[in-house]
Coordinates of C-alpha atoms in Angstrom, one line a residue:
M1 CA 19.3 143.1 72.9
K2 CA 16.4 140.8 73.3
P3 CA 12.5 142.5 73.6
I4 CA 10.9 142.9 76.2
K5 CA 7.9 141.3 76.8
A6 CA 5.7 143.9 78.0
E7 CA 1.5 144.8 78.1
R8 CA 0.4 147.3 76.4
K9 CA -2.5 149.5 76.7
T10 CA -3.7 152.6 75.3
V11 CA -2.8 155.7 77.1
I12 CA -6.3 158.2 77.1
F13 CA -6.2 161.5 78.3
F14 CA -9.3 162.4 75.9
D15 CA -10.9 160.1 73.6
G16 CA -8.2 162.1 70.5
L17 CA -4.9 162.5 72.5
T18 CA -4.0 159.1 73.0
V19 CA -0.5 157.6 73.1
D20 CA 0.5 154.2 73.5
G21 CA 1.1 152.9 76.7
Y22 CA 3.7 150.2 78.0
R23 CA 3.8 148.1 81.7
M24 CA 7.5 147.2 82.1
P25 CA 7.5 143.9 84.2
D26 CA 9.4 145.8 86.6
G27 CA 5.8 147.4 86.9
E28 CA 7.5 151.2 84.9
F29 CA 5.9 152.5 82.3
R30 CA 7.0 154.4 79.4
V31 CA 5.9 155.8 76.0
G32 CA 5.9 154.9 71.8
M33 CA 8.3 157.1 70.2
T34 CA 5.8 156.9 67.6
G35 CA 3.4 157.9 69.8
A36 CA 5.1 160.6 72.1
G37 CA 6.2 162.5 68.3
K38 CA 2.7 162.3 67.2
V39 CA 1.5 163.4 69.8
L40 CA 3.7 166.6 71.2
G41 CA 2.9 167.8 66.7
Y42 CA 6.0 165.9 65.2
G43 CA 6.0 163.4 62.1
P44 CA 5.4 159.7 63.8
E45 CA 9.4 158.7 62.5
W46 CA 10.8 162.0 64.5
L47 CA 12.4 160.9 67.5
G48 CA 13.5 158.4 65.8
R49 CA 15.5 160.6 63.1
V50 CA 16.7 163.0 65.9
L51 CA 18.4 159.7 67.5
S52 CA 19.8 157.9 64.4
R53 CA 20.9 160.7 62.7
G54 CA 22.1 163.3 66.3
G55 CA 22.4 166.7 65.0
N56 CA 21.4 170.2 67.3
T57 CA 17.9 168.6 68.0
L58 CA 20.1 165.7 70.4
K59 CA 21.8 167.7 71.7
A60 CA 18.9 170.6 73.4
L61 CA 17.7 167.4 74.3
R62 CA 20.5 164.9 76.1
G63 CA 20.6 169.0 77.9
L64 CA 17.1 168.6 79.6
G65 CA 18.5 165.3 80.7
F66 CA 16.9 162.7 77.9
T67 CA 18.8 159.2 78.9
E68 CA 17.9 158.4 75.1
E69 CA 17.7 154.7 77.3
I70 CA 15.0 153.1 74.3
E71 CA 12.9 149.5 75.6
K72 CA 12.0 147.8 72.4
V73 CA 9.4 145.8 73.8
A74 CA 7.5 142.7 72.7
T75 CA 4.3 142.1 73.1
N76 CA 1.0 139.8 73.1
S77 CA 0.0 141.7 68.8
G78 CA 3.5 140.4 67.4
R79 CA 5.0 144.3 66.9
R80 CA 8.5 145.0 68.5
P81 CA 7.9 149.1 68.9
E82 CA 10.3 151.5 71.2
T83 CA 9.7 152.2 74.0
I84 CA 10.8 156.0 76.3
S85 CA 10.4 156.4 79.7
L86 CA 8.0 159.1 81.6
R87 CA 11.2 161.3 82.4
D88 CA 12.6 161.2 79.1
F89 CA 9.1 161.0 77.6
N90 CA 8.5 165.0 80.3
R91 CA 11.9 166.1 78.8
L92 CA 10.1 165.4 74.9
I93 CA 7.2 167.4 76.3
S94 CA 9.8 170.0 77.5
Y95 CA 12.5 170.8 74.3
A96 CA 8.1 170.7 71.9
V97 CA 7.2 173.7 74.0
F98 CA 10.3 175.1 73.7
D99 CA 10.7 174.6 69.8
G100 CA 7.6 175.9 69.2
K101 CA 4.6 173.2 68.9
T102 CA 2.0 174.1 70.3
A103 CA 0.9 170.2 70.8
A104 CA 3.5 169.8 73.2
L105 CA 2.2 173.4 75.7
A106 CA -1.2 172.6 75.4
L107 CA 0.2 168.5 76.5
Q108 CA 2.5 170.6 79.5
L109 CA 0.1 172.9 80.4
A110 CA -3.5 170.5 80.7
L111 CA -1.1 167.4 82.7
T112 CA 0.5 170.9 85.1
E113 CA -3.3 172.6 85.7
L114 CA -4.7 169.2 86.6
A115 CA -1.6 168.2 89.6
L116 CA -1.8 171.1 90.9
T117 CA -5.6 170.7 90.9
D118 CA -4.6 167.9 93.0
F119 CA -2.8 169.0 95.3
F120 CA -4.8 171.3 96.2
R121 CA -7.4 169.4 96.1
D122 CA -6.0 167.4 98.7
S123 CA -4.0 170.7 100.5
F124 CA -8.2 171.8 101.0
G125 CA -9.2 167.5 102.3
E126 CA -11.6 167.4 99.4
Q127 CA -11.5 164.6 96.7
P128 CA -9.4 163.2 94.5
L129 CA -10.8 164.1 91.2
S130 CA -12.0 161.1 89.4
I131 CA -11.2 159.9 86.0
D132 CA -14.3 161.3 84.0
E133 CA -13.4 164.5 85.9
K134 CA -9.7 164.5 85.9
R135 CA -9.9 163.8 81.4
R136 CA -12.2 166.5 81.5
L137 CA -10.6 169.0 83.4
F138 CA -7.3 167.4 80.9
Y139 CA -9.3 168.3 77.8
E140 CA -10.5 172.4 79.4
A141 CA -6.6 172.5 79.6
Y142 CA -5.7 171.8 76.7
A143 CA -8.5 173.0 74.2
A144 CA -7.8 176.5 75.8
T145 CA -4.9 176.4 74.6
I146 CA -4.4 175.7 70.9
S147 CA -5.7 179.0 69.8
P148 CA -8.4 179.3 66.5
E149 CA -5.2 179.3 63.7
D150 CA -3.6 175.6 65.3
W151 CA -7.0 174.3 65.3
R152 CA -8.4 175.9 61.7
Q153 CA -4.6 173.9 60.5
M154 CA -6.0 170.7 62.1
D155 CA -7.6 169.2 59.6
R156 CA -11.5 167.7 60.1
E157 CA -11.0 164.5 62.1
E158 CA -9.1 164.9 63.8
I159 CA -10.9 167.8 65.5
L160 CA -13.7 165.3 65.3
K161 CA -11.3 163.4 67.5
L162 CA -11.2 166.5 69.6
A163 CA -15.2 166.5 70.4
L164 CA -16.4 165.2 73.9
A165 CA -19.9 163.9 73.5
E166 CA -21.7 167.2 74.7
D167 CA -20.4 169.8 71.4
E168 CA -21.0 167.4 68.6
E169 CA -24.4 169.2 68.4
K170 CA -22.9 172.1 68.2
F171 CA -19.6 171.2 65.7
Q172 CA -22.0 169.7 63.5
E173 CA -24.6 173.6 63.9
S174 CA -21.2 174.1 62.2
L175 CA -20.8 172.5 59.3

């Protein structure tokens, strides 16, 4: 199958937590498979291996409604990444939470808290959050989920990437 020409952007949840996002010609948004695995606490090749090997993990994903509809995309960079739909990415998040991946739990809880806040703000006639406010809320919810043990398991560079600008002074003091 010939790759579909897609627009690529980095989707930033907060500085240090990103995935490659793609907009297809029909307007559909998709997630790069490599980044999806990494953001959930697996390796970059995890999803590709699951799909090629089959087995219990793929069976469990199918049970959650994972479609296995992979699209190869062509980008201006010449790369041909493989992508999954946002719906399938949501299924991967659920699977990874059940699999005990703290990164996935933090992602799921932060996304849910953000969505709930938006719905409640709307119901009470409040203005929608700005993207900066959304990133701050997301970061706070994500960071609150990661236990001290999980933070210790992350390497120093990963932790520093997650720091907000105002946190930098605190990190410098603790170095």
